[in-house]
mmCIF file of C-alpha atoms in Angstrom:
data_model
loop_
_atom_site.group_PDB
_atom_site.id
_atom_site.type_symbol
_atom_site.label_atom_id
_atom_site.label_comp_id
_atom_site.label_asym_id
_atom_site.label_seq_id
_atom_site.Cartn_x
_atom_site.Cartn_y
_atom_site.Cartn_z
ATOM 1 C CA UNK A 1 -0.156 -0.021 -0.077
ATOM 2 C CA UNK A 2 2.560 2.258 1.168
ATOM 3 C CA UNK A 3 4.367 1.469 -2.395
ATOM 4 C CA UNK A 4 1.577 2.366 -4.041
ATOM 5 C CA UNK A 5 1.213 6.030 -2.742
ATOM 6 C CA UNK A 6 4.710 6.617 -3.072
ATOM 7 C CA UNK A 7 4.119 5.276 -6.564
ATOM 8 C CA UNK A 8 1.351 8.067 -7.451
ATOM 9 C CA UNK A 9 2.951 10.487 -5.468
ATOM 10 C CA UNK A 10 6.114 10.089 -8.026
ATOM 11 C CA UNK A 11 3.658 10.306 -10.819
ATOM 12 C CA UNK A 12 1.811 13.911 -8.879
ATOM 13 C CA UNK A 13 5.868 15.063 -8.522
ATOM 14 C CA UNK A 14 6.836 14.309 -11.890
ATOM 15 C CA UNK A 15 3.897 16.717 -13.521
ATOM 16 C CA UNK A 16 3.923 19.092 -11.062
ATOM 17 C CA UNK A 17 8.417 19.215 -11.702
ATOM 18 C CA UNK A 18 7.649 19.687 -15.221
ATOM 19 C CA UNK A 19 4.515 21.466 -15.059
ATOM 20 C CA UNK A 20 2.107 18.494 -16.830
ATOM 21 C CA UNK A 21 -1.601 19.341 -17.178
ATOM 22 C CA UNK A 22 -2.414 15.643 -17.573
ATOM 23 C CA UNK A 23 -0.223 12.353 -17.059
ATOM 24 C CA UNK A 24 -1.108 8.703 -17.296
ATOM 25 C CA UNK A 25 0.711 6.243 -16.255
ATOM 26 C CA UNK A 26 0.528 2.234 -16.996
ATOM 27 C CA UNK A 27 3.300 0.222 -14.520
ATOM 28 C CA UNK A 28 3.406 -3.178 -12.766
ATOM 29 C CA UNK A 29 -0.217 -3.216 -12.676
ATOM 30 C CA UNK A 30 -1.033 0.460 -11.197
ATOM 31 C CA UNK A 31 -2.435 2.567 -14.030
ATOM 32 C CA UNK A 32 -2.614 5.688 -12.577
ATOM 33 C CA UNK A 33 -4.481 9.418 -15.146
ATOM 34 C CA UNK A 34 -3.812 12.586 -13.265
ATOM 35 C CA UNK A 35 -5.192 15.776 -14.840
ATOM 36 C CA UNK A 36 -4.528 18.851 -12.885
ATOM 37 C CA UNK A 37 -7.178 21.491 -11.732
ATOM 38 C CA UNK A 38 -6.282 24.921 -12.975
ATOM 39 C CA UNK A 39 -5.786 26.854 -9.837
ATOM 40 C CA UNK A 40 -8.516 28.815 -8.613
ATOM 41 C CA UNK A 41 -6.496 31.899 -6.643
ATOM 42 C CA UNK A 42 -8.698 35.074 -6.229
ATOM 43 C CA UNK A 43 -6.803 38.357 -7.383
ATOM 44 C CA UNK A 44 -5.203 39.911 -4.507
ATOM 45 C CA UNK A 45 -6.435 43.056 -3.271
ATOM 46 C CA UNK A 46 -3.541 45.377 -3.603
ATOM 47 C CA UNK A 47 -3.928 48.435 -1.905
ATOM 48 C CA UNK A 48 -0.535 49.798 -3.115
ATOM 49 C CA UNK A 49 0.031 49.046 -7.034
ATOM 50 C CA UNK A 50 3.897 48.424 -6.752
ATOM 51 C CA UNK A 51 6.365 49.391 -4.710
ATOM 52 C CA UNK A 52 10.005 50.439 -5.225
ATOM 53 C CA UNK A 53 11.630 49.556 -2.272
ATOM 54 C CA UNK A 54 15.060 50.860 -1.429
ATOM 55 C CA UNK A 55 17.048 47.377 -0.978
ATOM 56 C CA UNK A 56 17.967 48.560 2.786
ATOM 57 C CA UNK A 57 15.097 50.299 3.408
ATOM 58 C CA UNK A 58 14.868 50.343 7.291
ATOM 59 C CA UNK A 59 12.101 48.460 9.331
ATOM 60 C CA UNK A 60 8.835 50.984 10.423
ATOM 61 C CA UNK A 61 10.227 53.825 13.200
ATOM 62 C CA UNK A 62 13.525 52.149 12.759
ATOM 63 C CA UNK A 63 16.071 55.072 13.905
ATOM 64 C CA UNK A 64 19.624 55.593 12.244
ATOM 65 C CA UNK A 65 22.144 52.704 14.199
ATOM 66 C CA UNK A 66 24.197 54.600 16.869
ATOM 67 C CA UNK A 67 26.830 56.388 16.054
ATOM 68 C CA UNK A 68 29.734 56.618 18.477
ATOM 69 C CA UNK A 69 30.263 60.010 18.391
ATOM 70 C CA UNK A 70 34.009 59.911 20.735
ATOM 71 C CA UNK A 71 36.746 59.255 19.135
ATOM 72 C CA UNK A 72 37.635 55.431 19.012
ATOM 73 C CA UNK A 73 41.567 54.241 19.872
ATOM 74 C CA UNK A 74 43.223 53.104 16.817
ATOM 75 C CA UNK A 75 44.230 50.258 18.194
ATOM 76 C CA UNK A 76 40.515 48.971 18.366
ATOM 77 C CA UNK A 77 38.963 46.739 15.233
ATOM 78 C CA UNK A 78 35.551 47.474 14.034
ATOM 79 C CA UNK A 79 33.223 44.347 13.405
ATOM 80 C CA UNK A 80 31.106 45.005 10.969
ATOM 81 C CA UNK A 81 27.393 44.620 10.245
ATOM 82 C CA UNK A 82 27.505 42.331 6.965
ATOM 83 C CA UNK A 83 23.904 42.879 6.346
ATOM 84 C CA UNK A 84 20.670 45.027 7.513
ATOM 85 C CA UNK A 85 18.638 43.509 9.990
ATOM 86 C CA UNK A 86 17.916 43.795 13.649
ATOM 87 C CA UNK A 87 20.927 43.459 16.482
ATOM 88 C CA UNK A 88 20.894 40.550 19.053
ATOM 89 C CA UNK A 89 23.365 40.286 21.762
ATOM 90 C CA UNK A 90 21.411 37.324 22.866
ATOM 91 C CA UNK A 91 20.987 33.995 21.166
ATOM 92 C CA UNK A 92 17.258 33.848 23.015
ATOM 93 C CA UNK A 93 15.397 37.033 24.966
ATOM 94 C CA UNK A 94 16.683 35.099 28.710
ATOM 95 C CA UNK A 95 19.718 34.384 27.324
ATOM 96 C CA UNK A 96 22.869 35.893 29.025
ATOM 97 C CA UNK A 97 24.826 37.705 26.295
ATOM 98 C CA UNK A 98 26.949 35.899 23.766
ATOM 99 C CA UNK A 99 30.137 38.623 24.641
ATOM 100 C CA UNK A 100 30.191 41.430 27.096
ATOM 101 C CA UNK A 101 32.590 44.092 27.557
ATOM 102 C CA UNK A 102 35.819 43.007 28.941
ATOM 103 C CA UNK A 103 35.435 39.501 27.804
ATOM 104 C CA UNK A 104 38.565 38.041 25.936
ATOM 105 C CA UNK A 105 37.000 36.176 22.104
ATOM 106 C CA UNK A 106 38.531 33.998 20.056
ATOM 107 C CA UNK A 107 39.051 33.717 16.093
ATOM 108 C CA UNK A 108 35.597 31.928 14.939
ATOM 109 C CA UNK A 109 33.828 33.127 18.655
ATOM 110 C CA UNK A 110 30.215 34.410 17.759
ATOM 111 C CA UNK A 111 29.596 37.686 18.966
ATOM 112 C CA UNK A 112 25.920 38.884 18.498
ATOM 113 C CA UNK A 113 23.104 38.081 15.897
ATOM 114 C CA UNK A 114 21.662 40.268 13.288
ATOM 115 C CA UNK A 115 18.696 39.313 11.909
ATOM 116 C CA UNK A 116 17.147 39.866 8.903
ATOM 117 C CA UNK A 117 13.638 38.547 7.713
ATOM 118 C CA UNK A 118 14.355 35.302 9.802
ATOM 119 C CA UNK A 119 17.619 34.507 8.985
ATOM 120 C CA UNK A 120 19.413 34.564 11.856
ATOM 121 C CA UNK A 121 23.206 35.626 11.060
ATOM 122 C CA UNK A 122 25.844 34.838 13.980
ATOM 123 C CA UNK A 123 28.468 37.539 13.331
ATOM 124 C CA UNK A 124 31.890 35.821 14.398
ATOM 125 C CA UNK A 125 35.103 37.293 15.661
ATOM 126 C CA UNK A 126 38.355 37.389 12.860
ATOM 127 C CA UNK A 127 40.550 37.811 14.875
ATOM 128 C CA UNK A 128 41.823 36.598 19.045
ATOM 129 C CA UNK A 129 40.489 39.886 21.201
ATOM 130 C CA UNK A 130 39.025 41.437 24.064
ATOM 131 C CA UNK A 131 35.803 43.414 23.467
ATOM 132 C CA UNK A 132 35.984 46.789 24.009
ATOM 133 C CA UNK A 133 32.583 48.355 22.885
ATOM 134 C CA UNK A 134 29.164 47.233 22.288
ATOM 135 C CA UNK A 135 27.823 50.245 20.251
ATOM 136 C CA UNK A 136 24.177 49.381 19.513
ATOM 137 C CA UNK A 137 21.677 48.499 21.541
ATOM 138 C CA UNK A 138 20.312 44.787 22.143
ATOM 139 C CA UNK A 139 17.047 45.191 19.301
ATOM 140 C CA UNK A 140 18.655 47.907 17.609
ATOM 141 C CA UNK A 141 18.584 47.768 13.432
ATOM 142 C CA UNK A 142 21.582 48.028 11.614
ATOM 143 C CA UNK A 143 22.482 49.104 8.081
ATOM 144 C CA UNK A 144 25.231 46.974 6.305
ATOM 145 C CA UNK A 145 28.318 48.113 7.094
ATOM 146 C CA UNK A 146 27.627 49.792 10.790
ATOM 147 C CA UNK A 147 29.579 48.746 13.357
ATOM 148 C CA UNK A 148 28.324 45.994 15.621
ATOM 149 C CA UNK A 149 31.467 46.434 18.470
ATOM 150 C CA UNK A 150 34.654 47.356 18.626
ATOM 151 C CA UNK A 151 37.557 44.455 19.732
ATOM 152 C CA UNK A 152 40.923 45.269 20.879
ATOM 153 C CA UNK A 153 43.155 42.482 19.426
ATOM 154 C CA UNK A 154 45.301 40.248 21.902
ATOM 155 C CA UNK A 155 48.823 38.996 21.027
ATOM 156 C CA UNK B 1 0.625 2.274 11.388
ATOM 157 C CA UNK B 2 2.367 4.148 8.263
ATOM 158 C CA UNK B 3 6.060 3.553 8.479
ATOM 159 C CA UNK B 4 8.294 6.862 9.140
ATOM 160 C CA UNK B 5 11.521 5.827 8.213
ATOM 161 C CA UNK B 6 13.312 8.026 5.096
ATOM 162 C CA UNK B 7 13.833 5.804 1.841
ATOM 163 C CA UNK B 8 16.662 7.537 0.816
ATOM 164 C CA UNK B 9 17.196 5.574 -2.384
ATOM 165 C CA UNK B 10 13.896 6.877 -3.566
ATOM 166 C CA UNK B 11 14.673 10.554 -2.757
ATOM 167 C CA UNK B 12 18.045 10.171 -4.280
ATOM 168 C CA UNK B 13 15.816 8.663 -7.946
ATOM 169 C CA UNK B 14 13.406 11.229 -7.627
ATOM 170 C CA UNK B 15 15.821 14.295 -7.554
ATOM 171 C CA UNK B 16 16.583 16.160 -10.648
ATOM 172 C CA UNK B 17 19.087 18.614 -8.614
ATOM 173 C CA UNK B 18 22.926 19.075 -9.263
ATOM 174 C CA UNK B 19 23.367 20.456 -5.825
ATOM 175 C CA UNK B 20 20.656 19.898 -3.304
ATOM 176 C CA UNK B 21 20.996 16.272 -2.248
ATOM 177 C CA UNK B 22 23.795 15.896 -3.080
ATOM 178 C CA UNK B 23 24.675 14.186 -0.038
ATOM 179 C CA UNK B 24 22.012 12.631 2.355
ATOM 180 C CA UNK B 25 21.825 12.540 6.208
ATOM 181 C CA UNK B 26 18.745 10.360 7.750
ATOM 182 C CA UNK B 27 18.634 9.914 11.314
ATOM 183 C CA UNK B 28 15.937 8.230 13.531
ATOM 184 C CA UNK B 29 16.249 11.114 16.183
ATOM 185 C CA UNK B 30 18.559 14.193 16.234
ATOM 186 C CA UNK B 31 18.794 16.740 19.106
ATOM 187 C CA UNK B 32 18.023 19.249 15.620
ATOM 188 C CA UNK B 33 18.660 18.767 11.821
ATOM 189 C CA UNK B 34 19.579 22.016 12.110
ATOM 190 C CA UNK B 35 22.704 21.497 14.804
ATOM 191 C CA UNK B 36 23.760 18.482 12.822
ATOM 192 C CA UNK B 37 23.757 20.494 9.392
ATOM 193 C CA UNK B 38 25.754 23.552 11.080
ATOM 194 C CA UNK B 39 28.407 21.185 12.661
ATOM 195 C CA UNK B 40 28.843 19.387 9.429
ATOM 196 C CA UNK B 41 28.780 22.893 7.283
ATOM 197 C CA UNK B 42 31.737 24.209 10.274
ATOM 198 C CA UNK B 43 33.164 20.764 8.898
ATOM 199 C CA UNK B 44 33.150 21.941 5.678
ATOM 200 C CA UNK B 45 30.976 19.588 3.626
ATOM 201 C CA UNK B 46 29.571 20.966 0.218
ATOM 202 C CA UNK B 47 26.303 23.365 -0.379
ATOM 203 C CA UNK B 48 23.114 20.601 -1.491
ATOM 204 C CA UNK B 49 23.732 18.246 1.978
ATOM 205 C CA UNK B 50 20.460 18.012 3.233
ATOM 206 C CA UNK B 51 20.092 16.260 6.867
ATOM 207 C CA UNK B 52 16.740 15.269 7.608
ATOM 208 C CA UNK B 53 15.272 13.499 11.318
ATOM 209 C CA UNK B 54 12.590 10.951 11.598
ATOM 210 C CA UNK B 55 12.213 13.047 15.121
ATOM 211 C CA UNK B 56 13.912 16.370 16.362
ATOM 212 C CA UNK B 57 13.809 16.230 20.543
ATOM 213 C CA UNK B 58 15.568 19.806 20.762
ATOM 214 C CA UNK B 59 13.950 21.658 17.226
ATOM 215 C CA UNK B 60 13.853 25.636 17.696
ATOM 216 C CA UNK B 61 12.015 28.322 16.626
ATOM 217 C CA UNK B 62 13.473 32.250 16.421
ATOM 218 C CA UNK B 63 14.874 32.976 19.458
ATOM 219 C CA UNK B 64 15.403 29.370 20.364
ATOM 220 C CA UNK B 65 11.996 28.811 21.058
ATOM 221 C CA UNK B 66 10.956 25.213 20.940
ATOM 222 C CA UNK B 67 9.173 23.698 17.871
ATOM 223 C CA UNK B 68 7.616 20.410 18.496
ATOM 224 C CA UNK B 69 8.659 17.546 15.728
ATOM 225 C CA UNK B 70 7.204 14.255 16.385
ATOM 226 C CA UNK B 71 7.685 11.201 14.168
ATOM 227 C CA UNK B 72 5.561 11.407 11.350
ATOM 228 C CA UNK B 73 7.037 15.393 10.174
ATOM 229 C CA UNK B 74 9.012 16.527 7.765
ATOM 230 C CA UNK B 75 11.847 17.323 9.659
ATOM 231 C CA UNK B 76 14.833 18.477 7.343
ATOM 232 C CA UNK B 77 17.754 20.745 6.572
ATOM 233 C CA UNK B 78 19.564 22.619 4.065
ATOM 234 C CA UNK B 79 23.628 23.706 4.002
ATOM 235 C CA UNK B 80 23.910 26.574 1.593
ATOM 236 C CA UNK B 81 26.965 28.818 0.414
ATOM 237 C CA UNK B 82 25.634 31.817 -0.776
ATOM 238 C CA UNK B 83 28.091 34.219 -2.071
ATOM 239 C CA UNK B 84 27.944 37.549 -0.256
ATOM 240 C CA UNK B 85 24.493 39.184 -0.690
ATOM 241 C CA UNK B 86 21.249 40.745 0.258
ATOM 242 C CA UNK B 87 19.941 37.610 1.426
ATOM 243 C CA UNK B 88 17.277 37.769 3.125
ATOM 244 C CA UNK B 89 14.813 37.585 0.307
ATOM 245 C CA UNK B 90 15.430 33.821 0.186
ATOM 246 C CA UNK B 91 13.129 33.212 3.035
ATOM 247 C CA UNK B 92 9.949 34.320 1.003
ATOM 248 C CA UNK B 93 11.298 32.831 -1.671
ATOM 249 C CA UNK B 94 11.681 29.574 0.354
ATOM 250 C CA UNK B 95 8.751 30.043 1.524
ATOM 251 C CA UNK B 96 6.439 30.396 -1.271
ATOM 252 C CA UNK B 97 8.216 28.048 -3.720
ATOM 253 C CA UNK B 98 7.398 25.022 -0.527
ATOM 254 C CA UNK B 99 3.977 25.941 -0.297
ATOM 255 C CA UNK B 100 3.541 25.693 -3.617
ATOM 256 C CA UNK B 101 4.959 22.373 -4.277
ATOM 257 C CA UNK B 102 2.868 21.025 -1.033
ATOM 258 C CA UNK B 103 -0.585 22.352 -2.724
ATOM 259 C CA UNK B 104 0.852 20.452 -6.506
ATOM 260 C CA UNK B 105 1.187 16.804 -4.469
ATOM 261 C CA UNK B 106 -1.528 17.200 -1.510
ATOM 262 C CA UNK B 107 -4.243 19.277 -3.040
ATOM 263 C CA UNK B 108 -4.569 21.585 -0.229
ATOM 264 C CA UNK B 109 -4.972 25.412 -0.403
ATOM 265 C CA UNK B 110 -1.263 25.941 1.266
ATOM 266 C CA UNK B 111 0.078 29.585 1.422
ATOM 267 C CA UNK B 112 2.551 31.561 3.202
ATOM 268 C CA UNK B 113 2.332 34.002 6.257
ATOM 269 C CA UNK B 114 4.620 36.163 5.988
ATOM 270 C CA UNK B 115 8.236 35.915 6.648
ATOM 271 C CA UNK B 116 8.595 31.995 7.532
ATOM 272 C CA UNK B 117 6.097 30.059 8.348
ATOM 273 C CA UNK B 118 3.225 28.225 6.397
ATOM 274 C CA UNK B 119 -0.057 28.531 6.251
ATOM 275 C CA UNK B 120 -3.301 26.689 5.645
ATOM 276 C CA UNK B 121 -6.510 27.850 5.819
ATOM 277 C CA UNK B 122 -5.057 30.233 8.530
ATOM 278 C CA UNK B 123 -3.495 27.803 10.598
ATOM 279 C CA UNK B 124 0.113 26.892 10.880
ATOM 280 C CA UNK B 125 1.230 23.958 8.628
ATOM 281 C CA UNK B 126 4.857 24.718 8.902
ATOM 282 C CA UNK B 127 7.998 27.140 9.317
ATOM 283 C CA UNK B 128 11.312 27.640 7.761
ATOM 284 C CA UNK B 129 14.356 29.227 10.266
ATOM 285 C CA UNK B 130 17.022 29.927 8.320
ATOM 286 C CA UNK B 131 20.599 30.608 10.044
ATOM 287 C CA UNK B 132 23.624 31.984 8.740
ATOM 288 C CA UNK B 133 26.919 32.074 9.588
ATOM 289 C CA UNK B 134 29.504 35.415 8.410
ATOM 290 C CA UNK B 135 33.431 36.408 9.049
ATOM 291 C CA UNK B 136 33.529 39.635 8.582
ATOM 292 C CA UNK B 137 31.131 40.771 5.580
ATOM 293 C CA UNK B 138 31.446 37.211 3.925
ATOM 294 C CA UNK B 139 28.698 33.942 4.423
ATOM 295 C CA UNK B 140 30.516 31.180 5.428
ATOM 296 C CA UNK B 141 27.340 29.131 4.839
ATOM 297 C CA UNK B 142 23.594 29.878 5.800
ATOM 298 C CA UNK B 143 21.171 26.542 6.863
ATOM 299 C CA UNK B 144 17.876 26.461 6.229
ATOM 300 C CA UNK B 145 15.616 24.359 8.617
ATOM 301 C CA UNK B 146 12.512 23.180 7.233
ATOM 302 C CA UNK B 147 9.664 22.009 9.649
ATOM 303 C CA UNK B 148 6.618 20.748 7.887
ATOM 304 C CA UNK B 149 3.879 19.213 10.039
ATOM 305 C CA UNK B 150 2.672 15.993 7.562
ATOM 306 C CA UNK B 151 1.590 12.998 8.968
ATOM 307 C CA UNK B 152 1.058 13.190 12.611
ATOM 308 C CA UNK B 153 -2.279 15.322 14.241
ATOM 309 C CA UNK B 154 -2.199 18.341 15.520
ATOM 310 C CA UNK B 155 -3.841 17.510 18.404
ATOM 311 C CA UNK B 156 -0.693 15.593 19.466
ATOM 312 C CA UNK B 157 1.486 18.786 19.703
ATOM 313 C CA UNK B 158 0.928 21.320 22.956
ATOM 314 C CA UNK B 159 1.548 24.612 24.137
ATOM 315 C CA UNK B 160 0.307 27.928 23.531
ATOM 316 C CA UNK B 161 0.751 29.176 19.615
ATOM 317 C CA UNK B 162 0.344 32.078 17.490
ATOM 318 C CA UNK B 163 -2.070 30.462 15.267
ATOM 319 C CA UNK B 164 -3.273 27.514 15.899
ATOM 320 C CA UNK B 165 -1.790 24.390 14.511
ATOM 321 C CA UNK B 166 -2.773 21.722 11.638
ATOM 322 C CA UNK B 167 -0.844 18.826 9.764
ATOM 323 C CA UNK B 168 -1.623 17.745 6.535
ATOM 324 C CA UNK B 169 -2.908 14.017 7.491
ATOM 325 C CA UNK B 170 -5.537 16.753 9.148
ATOM 326 C CA UNK B 171 -6.253 18.418 6.220
ATOM 327 C CA UNK B 172 -6.719 15.521 3.925
ATOM 328 C CA UNK B 173 -7.295 12.554 5.902
ATOM 329 C CA UNK B 174 -4.827 11.026 4.274
ATOM 330 C CA UNK B 175 -1.034 10.206 4.733
ATOM 331 C CA UNK B 176 1.017 12.104 2.142
ATOM 332 C CA UNK B 177 4.253 10.437 1.274
ATOM 333 C CA UNK B 178 7.187 11.866 2.715
ATOM 334 C CA UNK B 179 9.920 10.840 0.153
ATOM 335 C CA UNK B 180 8.202 12.634 -2.658
ATOM 336 C CA UNK B 181 6.944 15.800 -1.018
ATOM 337 C CA UNK B 182 10.532 16.072 0.108
ATOM 338 C CA UNK B 183 11.775 15.592 -3.226
ATOM 339 C CA UNK B 184 9.501 17.762 -5.452
ATOM 340 C CA UNK B 185 10.891 20.405 -2.721
ATOM 341 C CA UNK B 186 14.261 20.500 -2.914
ATOM 342 C CA UNK B 187 14.119 20.180 -7.231
ATOM 343 C CA UNK B 188 12.173 23.154 -6.360
ATOM 344 C CA UNK B 189 14.223 24.904 -4.542
ATOM 345 C CA UNK B 190 17.295 24.337 -6.609
ATOM 346 C CA UNK B 191 15.484 25.694 -8.986
ATOM 347 C CA UNK B 192 14.205 28.865 -7.298
ATOM 348 C CA UNK B 193 17.833 29.185 -5.087
ATOM 349 C CA UNK B 194 19.705 29.124 -8.487
ATOM 350 C CA UNK B 195 16.748 32.226 -10.105
ATOM 351 C CA UNK B 196 17.763 33.910 -6.937
ATOM 352 C CA UNK B 197 21.847 34.215 -7.648
ATOM 353 C CA UNK B 198 21.775 34.773 -10.875
ATOM 354 C CA UNK B 199 18.538 37.703 -10.983
ATOM 355 C CA UNK B 200 17.988 38.505 -8.038
ATOM 356 C CA UNK B 201 14.523 38.444 -6.124
ATOM 357 C CA UNK B 202 12.163 40.976 -7.955
ATOM 358 C CA UNK B 203 10.374 38.229 -10.199
ATOM 359 C CA UNK B 204 10.641 35.007 -8.231
ATOM 360 C CA UNK B 205 8.487 37.010 -4.874
ATOM 361 C CA UNK B 206 6.868 38.603 -8.125
ATOM 362 C CA UNK B 207 5.529 35.464 -9.320
ATOM 363 C CA UNK B 208 4.231 33.613 -5.882
ATOM 364 C CA UNK B 209 3.084 36.764 -5.102
ATOM 365 C CA UNK B 210 -0.420 35.358 -4.904
ATOM 366 C CA UNK B 211 0.785 32.290 -1.968
ATOM 367 C CA UNK B 212 0.950 35.018 0.893
ATOM 368 C CA UNK B 213 -2.156 35.369 2.289
ATOM 369 C CA UNK B 214 -0.532 37.973 4.370
ATOM 370 C CA UNK B 215 -0.882 40.639 2.079
ATOM 371 C CA UNK B 216 -4.660 41.957 2.517
ATOM 372 C CA UNK B 217 -4.792 41.777 5.607
ATOM 373 C CA UNK B 218 -5.473 43.181 8.966
ATOM 374 C CA UNK B 219 -1.847 42.412 11.220
ATOM 375 C CA UNK B 220 -1.037 42.247 14.630
ATOM 376 C CA UNK B 221 2.682 43.154 14.847
ATOM 377 C CA UNK B 222 4.884 42.313 17.967
ATOM 378 C CA UNK B 223 7.970 43.955 18.560
ATOM 379 C CA UNK B 224 9.279 45.004 15.274
ATOM 380 C CA UNK B 225 11.754 47.966 15.997
ATOM 381 C CA UNK B 226 10.679 50.549 17.882
ATOM 382 C CA UNK B 227 7.067 48.971 17.642
ATOM 383 C CA UNK B 228 6.097 47.282 20.387
ATOM 384 C CA UNK B 229 2.341 46.272 19.683
ATOM 385 C CA UNK B 230 1.017 47.472 17.204
ATOM 386 C CA UNK B 231 -2.242 46.499 14.593
ATOM 387 C CA UNK B 232 -1.952 47.326 10.796
ATOM 388 C CA UNK B 233 -3.732 46.431 7.511
ATOM 389 C CA UNK B 234 -0.611 44.648 5.496
ATOM 390 C CA UNK B 235 -1.080 46.319 2.436
ATOM 391 C CA UNK B 236 2.059 44.613 -0.046
ATOM 392 C CA UNK B 237 5.309 43.198 -0.729
ATOM 393 C CA UNK B 238 8.233 45.253 -1.619
ATOM 394 C CA UNK B 239 10.263 43.349 -4.687
ATOM 395 C CA UNK B 240 13.217 41.929 -1.934
ATOM 396 C CA UNK B 241 9.949 40.175 0.178
ATOM 397 C CA UNK B 242 9.809 43.867 2.980
ATOM 398 C CA UNK B 243 5.880 43.899 4.027
ATOM 399 C CA UNK B 244 4.248 47.094 3.370
ATOM 400 C CA UNK B 245 1.899 48.081 5.673
ATOM 401 C CA UNK B 246 -0.200 51.206 7.202
ATOM 402 C CA UNK B 247 -0.625 51.157 11.028
ATOM 403 C CA UNK B 248 -3.675 52.560 12.359
ATOM 404 C CA UNK B 249 -2.044 56.396 12.738
ATOM 405 C CA UNK B 250 -1.798 55.764 8.794
ATOM 406 C CA UNK B 251 1.360 55.918 8.863
ATOM 407 C CA UNK B 252 3.389 53.424 6.213
ATOM 408 C CA UNK B 253 6.357 51.882 6.472
ATOM 409 C CA UNK B 254 8.243 48.500 5.351
ATOM 410 C CA UNK B 255 8.647 45.629 8.051
ATOM 411 C CA UNK B 256 11.639 43.664 8.355
ATOM 412 C CA UNK B 257 11.910 41.887 10.636
ATOM 413 C CA UNK B 258 9.181 41.642 13.585
ATOM 414 C CA UNK B 259 9.217 39.390 16.754
ATOM 415 C CA UNK B 260 5.624 37.818 16.274
ATOM 416 C CA UNK B 261 2.872 38.751 13.148
ATOM 417 C CA UNK B 262 -0.677 37.538 14.340
ATOM 418 C CA UNK B 263 -3.191 37.794 11.473
ATOM 419 C CA UNK B 264 -6.104 39.189 12.834
ATOM 420 C CA UNK B 265 -10.009 37.776 11.629
ATOM 421 C CA UNK B 266 -11.223 39.558 7.881
#
C-alpha cells in the first residue's frame, strides 16, 4: 500500500515538476491518470499597485543606528554588520549575551546575531581579542556596514 | 501504522537537482537537523547537503523557541554556501516555493504567512528558520531549517501557538508520502535558489505573490523595531520581500523583521 502511495506521489511530483496538466501511466498493473486543476486563486486585493523599496530600507519607525561620537582608539578593530537587520546580543531573550565588555574572544567565536526576515546571522570574530565596546543596543537596527562592536586585539 | 522511516534511495531517484541532495544524511532521532547541519557545514561539507530526522528532540524556532517535531513530520535542513549578497529575500522565496509544492502534491491550498510560516486555512502547517554565519562581510554558510507537519495529528501538539497548528494528515485525511514531497521541494528550491543568485529576488517574489496569505489582511505586529505592539493592514510585498504595512495612525512603513506577526480576523 505504501509503495503505491509513493508511486502515485512520484507521478504527481513528476507532473508538477514538468508543469504537465495531464499524465497517464500504466506501470506494473498500477494505472494512474492525473489531471491537474487549474488554480482558482482569487486576485489579491492590492492597496498599493507597486512599490519600489530600496534594498536597505529600514523597518518601520527604525531610528538610524547609533553613532559612536567619541573618538575610537586606533588600535580597536571594528566589527561591522555584513547586512541590514536587527542586532541581538543574546541567542534568546532570557539568555546572557554572547559577549560582554571585557570578555576575551577567540577567532571564530560568535559575537552577536543580526537578523533580517528570520535569517538569524551569527557574526563571528575574525581575530583573537577582547571586547572593548558594544555600539548598538539589543534589538536596534543595524544597516550594512554599521559598526556593531569594537575588539581590542590580543597578541 | 505508517512507516515514517525515510527511503533515501527513493529520494535520490526522484531528485533532478545538481547540488541539493548531493549528500543525504538521515537519522531516526536528532537534537535538531539544523544543529547537525551547522556541525557539518563547519567541517566543510558542500552546498546542498540535506539532513533529515524522523524526530527532533530539541528543535528550535526563532530566538530558540521550542519547535515540536514528533514522528511523522518532515523535518530537514539544507546547507547553502551563498556568495556575499543580500540574502534576506530567500526566506520568502523558499516559503512561497514550498507552499506551491505542498499544494501541487497534496491538493491542499497552502500559502505562506510573512515571513517564514506555511499556512493552510489560517492554521500553521510549518515553518522555515534560516541561520547564517558570517566571518567579516562574507557568509560562511546558511542553514535552511524546514519543518512541515505531515503525517500526525495537530491534537498531538501541545503548548501555546500564535496560530492554531494543523497537519497535512488533518487537512487531507490521508497520509502524504514524505519522500516524494521532499524530492519535489528540493527540486523546486534549487531551481528558485539558482534563479535568485542569477537574477535577484524581484521576479520570483512577484511570481509567488498570490501565495502570501498576509497581504491584504489586518495583522498585529509584535516587537518590530520601535514598535512593541500595533495593529496594521498588510498592504503589499516589496520587491525584496519586505512587508509594506499601514498602521492605524495612517503612517506606512516596511517591515523587515518582527518577533511575531499575527493574522487578525478579516
